[in-house]
Tab-separated table of N, CA and C in Angstrom:
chain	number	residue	atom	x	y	z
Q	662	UNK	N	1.475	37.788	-13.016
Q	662	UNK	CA	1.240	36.781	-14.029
Q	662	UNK	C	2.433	35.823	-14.114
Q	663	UNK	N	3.951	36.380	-13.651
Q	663	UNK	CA	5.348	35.215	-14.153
Q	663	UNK	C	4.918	34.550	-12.818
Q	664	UNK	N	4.757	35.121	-11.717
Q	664	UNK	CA	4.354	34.543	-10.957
Q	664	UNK	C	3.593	33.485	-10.528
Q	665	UNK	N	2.513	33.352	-11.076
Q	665	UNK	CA	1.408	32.368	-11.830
Q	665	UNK	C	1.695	31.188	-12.377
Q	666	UNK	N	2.443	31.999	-13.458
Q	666	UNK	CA	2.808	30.522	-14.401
Q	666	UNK	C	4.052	29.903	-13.882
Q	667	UNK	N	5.280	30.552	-12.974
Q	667	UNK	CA	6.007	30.113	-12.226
Q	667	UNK	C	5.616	28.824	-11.392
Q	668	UNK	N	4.447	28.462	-10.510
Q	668	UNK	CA	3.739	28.139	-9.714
Q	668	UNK	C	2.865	27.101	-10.977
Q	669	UNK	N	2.565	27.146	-11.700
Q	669	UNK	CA	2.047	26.322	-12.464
Q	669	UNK	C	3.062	25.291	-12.951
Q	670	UNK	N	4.373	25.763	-13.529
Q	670	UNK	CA	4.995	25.084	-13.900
Q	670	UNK	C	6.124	24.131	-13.127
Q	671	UNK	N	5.744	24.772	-11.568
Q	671	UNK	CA	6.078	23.600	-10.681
Q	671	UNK	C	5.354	22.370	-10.300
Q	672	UNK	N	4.408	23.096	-10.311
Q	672	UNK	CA	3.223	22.438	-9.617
Q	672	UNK	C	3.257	20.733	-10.364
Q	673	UNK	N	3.068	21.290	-12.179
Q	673	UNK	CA	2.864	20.422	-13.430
Q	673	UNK	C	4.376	19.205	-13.021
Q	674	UNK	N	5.308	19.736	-13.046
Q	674	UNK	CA	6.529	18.796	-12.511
Q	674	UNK	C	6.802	17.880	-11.539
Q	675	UNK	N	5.618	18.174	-10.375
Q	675	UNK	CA	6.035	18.125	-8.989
Q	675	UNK	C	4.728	16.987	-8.763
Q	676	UNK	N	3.741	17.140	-9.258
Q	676	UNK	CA	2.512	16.319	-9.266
Q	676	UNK	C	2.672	14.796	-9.934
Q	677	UNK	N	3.052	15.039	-11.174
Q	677	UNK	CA	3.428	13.317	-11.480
Q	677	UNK	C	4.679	12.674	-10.821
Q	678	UNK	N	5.272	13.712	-10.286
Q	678	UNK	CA	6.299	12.853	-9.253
Q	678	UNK	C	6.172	12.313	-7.989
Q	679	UNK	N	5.762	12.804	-7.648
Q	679	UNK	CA	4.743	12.831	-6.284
Q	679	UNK	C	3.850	11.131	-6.725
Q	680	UNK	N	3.217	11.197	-7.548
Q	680	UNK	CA	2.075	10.223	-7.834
Q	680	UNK	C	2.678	8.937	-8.333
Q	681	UNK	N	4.255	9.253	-9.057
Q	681	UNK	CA	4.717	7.893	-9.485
Q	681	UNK	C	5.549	7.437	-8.127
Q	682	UNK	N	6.030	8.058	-7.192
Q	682	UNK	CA	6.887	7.564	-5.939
Q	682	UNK	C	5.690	6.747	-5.170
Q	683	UNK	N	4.354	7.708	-4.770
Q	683	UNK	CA	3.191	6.872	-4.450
Q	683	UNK	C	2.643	5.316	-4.859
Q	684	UNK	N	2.793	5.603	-5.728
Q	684	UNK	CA	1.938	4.257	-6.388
Q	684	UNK	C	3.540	3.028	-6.299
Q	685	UNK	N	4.952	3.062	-6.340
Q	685	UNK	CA	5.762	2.745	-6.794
Q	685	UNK	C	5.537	1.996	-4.716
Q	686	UNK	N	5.526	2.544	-3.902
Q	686	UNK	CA	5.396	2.097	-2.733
Q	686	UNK	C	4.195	1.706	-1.842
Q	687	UNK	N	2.712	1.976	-2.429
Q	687	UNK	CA	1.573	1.394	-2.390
Q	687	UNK	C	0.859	0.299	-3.363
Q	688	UNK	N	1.513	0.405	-4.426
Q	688	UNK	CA	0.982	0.257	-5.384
Q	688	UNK	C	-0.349	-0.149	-5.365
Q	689	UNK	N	-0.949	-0.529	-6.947
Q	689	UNK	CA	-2.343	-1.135	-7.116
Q	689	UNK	C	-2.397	-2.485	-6.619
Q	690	UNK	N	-3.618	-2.594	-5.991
Q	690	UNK	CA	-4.119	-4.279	-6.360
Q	690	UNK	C	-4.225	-5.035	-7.321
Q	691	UNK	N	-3.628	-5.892	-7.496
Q	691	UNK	CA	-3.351	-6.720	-8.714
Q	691	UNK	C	-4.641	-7.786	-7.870
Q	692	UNK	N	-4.918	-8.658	-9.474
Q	692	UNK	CA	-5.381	-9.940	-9.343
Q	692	UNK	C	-5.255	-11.246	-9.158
Q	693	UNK	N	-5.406	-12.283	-8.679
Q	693	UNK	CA	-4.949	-13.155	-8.617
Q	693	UNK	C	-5.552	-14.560	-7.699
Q	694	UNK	N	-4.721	-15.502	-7.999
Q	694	UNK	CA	-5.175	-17.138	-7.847
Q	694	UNK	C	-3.924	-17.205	-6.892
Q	695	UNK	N	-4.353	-17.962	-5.204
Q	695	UNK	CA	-3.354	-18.638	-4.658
Q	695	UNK	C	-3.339	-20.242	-5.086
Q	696	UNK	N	-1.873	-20.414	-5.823
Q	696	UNK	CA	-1.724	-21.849	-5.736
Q	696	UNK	C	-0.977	-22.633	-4.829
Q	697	UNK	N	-0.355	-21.509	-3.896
Q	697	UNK	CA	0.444	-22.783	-2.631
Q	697	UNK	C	0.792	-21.592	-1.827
Q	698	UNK	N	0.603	-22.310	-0.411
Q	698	UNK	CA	0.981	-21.521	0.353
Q	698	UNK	C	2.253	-21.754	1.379
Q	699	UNK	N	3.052	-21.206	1.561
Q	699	UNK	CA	4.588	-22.149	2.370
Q	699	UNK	C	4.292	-21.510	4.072
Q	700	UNK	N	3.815	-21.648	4.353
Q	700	UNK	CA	3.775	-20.825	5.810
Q	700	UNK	C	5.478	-21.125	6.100
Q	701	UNK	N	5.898	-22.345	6.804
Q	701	UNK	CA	7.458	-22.465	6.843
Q	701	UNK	C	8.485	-21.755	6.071
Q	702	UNK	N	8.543	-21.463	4.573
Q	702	UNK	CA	9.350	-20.470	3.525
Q	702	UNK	C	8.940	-19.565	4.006
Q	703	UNK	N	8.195	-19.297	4.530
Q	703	UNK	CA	6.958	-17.361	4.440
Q	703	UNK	C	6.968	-17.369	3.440
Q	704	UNK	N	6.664	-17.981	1.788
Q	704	UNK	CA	5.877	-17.595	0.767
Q	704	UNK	C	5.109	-17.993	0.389
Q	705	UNK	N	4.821	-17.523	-1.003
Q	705	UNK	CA	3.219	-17.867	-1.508
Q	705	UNK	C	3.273	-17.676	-2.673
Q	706	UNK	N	2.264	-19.057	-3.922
Q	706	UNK	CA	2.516	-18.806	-5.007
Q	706	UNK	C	1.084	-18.217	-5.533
Q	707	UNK	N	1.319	-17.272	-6.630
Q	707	UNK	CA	0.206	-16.804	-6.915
Q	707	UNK	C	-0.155	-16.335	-8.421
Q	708	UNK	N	-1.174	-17.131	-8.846
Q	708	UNK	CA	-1.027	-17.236	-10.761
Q	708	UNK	C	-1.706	-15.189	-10.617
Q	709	UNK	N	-1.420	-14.903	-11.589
Q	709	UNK	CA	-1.836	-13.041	-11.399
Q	709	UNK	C	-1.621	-12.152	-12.494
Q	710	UNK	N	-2.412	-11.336	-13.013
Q	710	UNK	CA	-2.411	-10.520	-13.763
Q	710	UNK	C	-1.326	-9.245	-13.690
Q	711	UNK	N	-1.081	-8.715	-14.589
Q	711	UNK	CA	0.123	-7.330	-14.787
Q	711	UNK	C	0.294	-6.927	-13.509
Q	712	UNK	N	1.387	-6.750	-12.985
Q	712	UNK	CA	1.455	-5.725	-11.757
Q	712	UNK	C	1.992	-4.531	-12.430
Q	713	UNK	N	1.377	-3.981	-12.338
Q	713	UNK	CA	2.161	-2.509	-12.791
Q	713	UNK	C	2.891	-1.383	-12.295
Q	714	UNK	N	2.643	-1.632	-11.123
Q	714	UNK	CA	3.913	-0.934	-9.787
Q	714	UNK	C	4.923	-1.601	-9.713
Q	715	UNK	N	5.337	-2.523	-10.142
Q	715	UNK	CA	6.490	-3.095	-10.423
Q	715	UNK	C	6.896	-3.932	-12.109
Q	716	UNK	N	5.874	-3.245	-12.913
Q	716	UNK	CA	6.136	-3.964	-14.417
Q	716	UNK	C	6.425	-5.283	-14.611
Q	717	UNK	N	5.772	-5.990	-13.572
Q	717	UNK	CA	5.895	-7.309	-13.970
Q	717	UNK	C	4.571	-7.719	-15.379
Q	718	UNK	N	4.529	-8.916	-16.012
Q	718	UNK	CA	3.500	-9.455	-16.813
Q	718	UNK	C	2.972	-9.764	-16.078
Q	719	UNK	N	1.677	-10.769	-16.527
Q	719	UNK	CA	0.943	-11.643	-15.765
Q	719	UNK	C	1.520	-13.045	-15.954
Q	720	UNK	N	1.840	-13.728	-14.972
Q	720	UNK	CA	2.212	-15.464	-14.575
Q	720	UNK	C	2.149	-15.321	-13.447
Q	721	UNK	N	2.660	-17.347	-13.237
Q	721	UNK	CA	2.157	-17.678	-12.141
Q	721	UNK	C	3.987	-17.593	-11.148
Q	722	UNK	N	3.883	-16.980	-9.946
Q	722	UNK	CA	5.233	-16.848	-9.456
Q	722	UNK	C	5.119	-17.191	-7.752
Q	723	UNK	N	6.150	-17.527	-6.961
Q	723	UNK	CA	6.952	-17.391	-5.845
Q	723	UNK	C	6.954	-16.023	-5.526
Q	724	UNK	N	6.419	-15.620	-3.956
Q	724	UNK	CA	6.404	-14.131	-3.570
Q	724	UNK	C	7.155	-14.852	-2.005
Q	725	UNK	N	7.686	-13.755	-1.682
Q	725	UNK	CA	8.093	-13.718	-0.254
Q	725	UNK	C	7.062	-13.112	0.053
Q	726	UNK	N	6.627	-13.064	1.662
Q	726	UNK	CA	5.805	-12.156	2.202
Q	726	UNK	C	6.300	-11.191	2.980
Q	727	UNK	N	6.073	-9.995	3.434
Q	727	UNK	CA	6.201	-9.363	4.078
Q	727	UNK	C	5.768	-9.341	5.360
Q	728	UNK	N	4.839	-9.836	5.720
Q	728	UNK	CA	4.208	-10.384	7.362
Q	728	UNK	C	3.829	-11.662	7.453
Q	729	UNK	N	4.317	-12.681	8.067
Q	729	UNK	CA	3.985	-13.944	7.847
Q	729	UNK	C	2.252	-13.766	8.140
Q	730	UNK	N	1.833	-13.251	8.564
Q	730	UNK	CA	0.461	-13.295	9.449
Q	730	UNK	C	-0.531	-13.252	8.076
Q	731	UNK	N	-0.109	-12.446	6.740
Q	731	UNK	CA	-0.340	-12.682	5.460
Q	731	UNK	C	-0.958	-14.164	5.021
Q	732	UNK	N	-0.035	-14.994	5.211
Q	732	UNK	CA	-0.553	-16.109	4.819
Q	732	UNK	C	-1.453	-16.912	5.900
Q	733	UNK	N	-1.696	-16.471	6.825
Q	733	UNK	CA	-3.232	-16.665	7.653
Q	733	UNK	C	-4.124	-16.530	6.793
Q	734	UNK	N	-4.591	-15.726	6.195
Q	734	UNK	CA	-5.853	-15.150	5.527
Q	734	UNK	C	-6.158	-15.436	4.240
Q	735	UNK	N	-5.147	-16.586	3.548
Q	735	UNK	CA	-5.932	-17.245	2.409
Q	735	UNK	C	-5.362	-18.653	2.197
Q	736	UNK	N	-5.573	-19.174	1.402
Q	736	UNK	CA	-5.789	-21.042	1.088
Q	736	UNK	C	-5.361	-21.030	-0.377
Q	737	UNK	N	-4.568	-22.160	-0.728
Q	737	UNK	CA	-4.566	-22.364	-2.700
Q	737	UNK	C	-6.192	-22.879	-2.649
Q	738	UNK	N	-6.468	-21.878	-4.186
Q	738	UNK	CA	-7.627	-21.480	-5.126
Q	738	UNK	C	-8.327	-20.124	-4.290
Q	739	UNK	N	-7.959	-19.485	-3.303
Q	739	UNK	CA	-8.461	-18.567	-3.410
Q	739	UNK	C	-7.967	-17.372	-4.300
Q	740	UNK	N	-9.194	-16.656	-4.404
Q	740	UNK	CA	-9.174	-15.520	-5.466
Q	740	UNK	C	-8.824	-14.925	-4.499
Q	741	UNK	N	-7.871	-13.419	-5.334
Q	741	UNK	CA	-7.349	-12.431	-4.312
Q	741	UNK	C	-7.209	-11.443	-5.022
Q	742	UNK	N	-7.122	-10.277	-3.793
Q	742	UNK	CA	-6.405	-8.842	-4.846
Q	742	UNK	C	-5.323	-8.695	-4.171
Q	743	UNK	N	-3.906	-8.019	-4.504
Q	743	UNK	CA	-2.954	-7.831	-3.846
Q	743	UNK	C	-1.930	-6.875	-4.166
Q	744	UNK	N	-1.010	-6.767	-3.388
Q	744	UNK	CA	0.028	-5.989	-3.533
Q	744	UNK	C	1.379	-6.488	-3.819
Q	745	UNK	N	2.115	-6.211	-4.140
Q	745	UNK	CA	3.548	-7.177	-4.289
Q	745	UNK	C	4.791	-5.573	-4.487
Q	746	UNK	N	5.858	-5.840	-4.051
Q	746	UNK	CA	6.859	-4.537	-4.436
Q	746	UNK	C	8.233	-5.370	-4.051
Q	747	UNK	N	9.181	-4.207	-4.713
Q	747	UNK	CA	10.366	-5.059	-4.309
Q	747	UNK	C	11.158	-4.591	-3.396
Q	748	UNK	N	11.570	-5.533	-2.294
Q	748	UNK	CA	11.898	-5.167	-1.243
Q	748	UNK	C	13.312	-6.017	-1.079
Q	749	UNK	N	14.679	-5.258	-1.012
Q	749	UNK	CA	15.791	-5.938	-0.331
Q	749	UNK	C	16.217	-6.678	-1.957
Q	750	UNK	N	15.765	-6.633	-3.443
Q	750	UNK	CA	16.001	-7.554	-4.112
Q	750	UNK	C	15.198	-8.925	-4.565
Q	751	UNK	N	14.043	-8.740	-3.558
Q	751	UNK	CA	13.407	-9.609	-3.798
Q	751	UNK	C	11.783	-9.366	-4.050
Q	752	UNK	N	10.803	-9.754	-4.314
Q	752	UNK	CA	9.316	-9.470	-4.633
Q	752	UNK	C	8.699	-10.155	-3.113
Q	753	UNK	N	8.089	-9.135	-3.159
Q	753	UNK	CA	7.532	-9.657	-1.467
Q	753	UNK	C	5.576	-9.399	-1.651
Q	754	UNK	N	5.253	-9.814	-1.696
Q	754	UNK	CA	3.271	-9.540	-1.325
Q	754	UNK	C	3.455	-8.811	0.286
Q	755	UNK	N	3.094	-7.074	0.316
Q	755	UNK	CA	2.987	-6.691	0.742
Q	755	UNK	C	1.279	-6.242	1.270
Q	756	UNK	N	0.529	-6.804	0.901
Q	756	UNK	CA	-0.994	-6.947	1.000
Q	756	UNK	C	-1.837	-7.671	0.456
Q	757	UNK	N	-2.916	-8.458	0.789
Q	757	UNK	CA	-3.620	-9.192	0.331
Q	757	UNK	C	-4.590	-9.084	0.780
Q	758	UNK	N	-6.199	-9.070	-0.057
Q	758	UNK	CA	-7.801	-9.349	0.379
Q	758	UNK	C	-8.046	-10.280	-0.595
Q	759	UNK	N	-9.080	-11.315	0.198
Q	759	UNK	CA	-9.422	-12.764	0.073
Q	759	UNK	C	-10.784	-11.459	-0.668
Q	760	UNK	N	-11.532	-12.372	-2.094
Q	760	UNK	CA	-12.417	-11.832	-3.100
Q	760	UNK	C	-13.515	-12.784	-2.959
Q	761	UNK	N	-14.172	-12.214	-2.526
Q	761	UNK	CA	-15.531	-13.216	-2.523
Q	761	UNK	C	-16.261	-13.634	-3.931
């Protein structure tokens, strides 16, 4: 039985840690509006709801990208879902899908 609850009470510790390092380096898809795209800067501006893998609010901001090849795949006014994290000091869009 100490045994048991030994194993339980790791488990309970070890699980939301596990899940906040996850999400902190995948994070969620956020929402969002492209309003400019810099192919030359490699960034991209994008009006967007809460990110919450990185506690930002929702406004409209300057992202670095993480793969220029990123900004191939959308246009200002497209709708998007995305990723953003901070990388090196700076906020980078680490994923993006164009929303039909």
């Amino acid at each position: 039985m100490k045994r048991l609850a030994a194993l339980m009470l790791v488990a309970a510790f070890a699980a939301p840690a596990a899940m906040a390092d996850d999400k902190h380096h995948t994070g969620d898809l956020a929402d969002g509006e492209i309003r400019k795209v810099d192919k030359d800067a490699r960034k991209i501006t994008i009006k967007h709801g809460p990110l919450q893998n990185i506690d930002m609010p929702a406004m409209t901001m300057v992202f670095q990208v993480k793969d220029p090849a990123l900004l191939e795949q959308v246009k200002a006014g497209d709708m998007v879902k995305f990723t953003a994290e901070k990388l090196g000091g700076a906020f980078a869009v680490t994923r993006i899908e164009k929303v039909n």
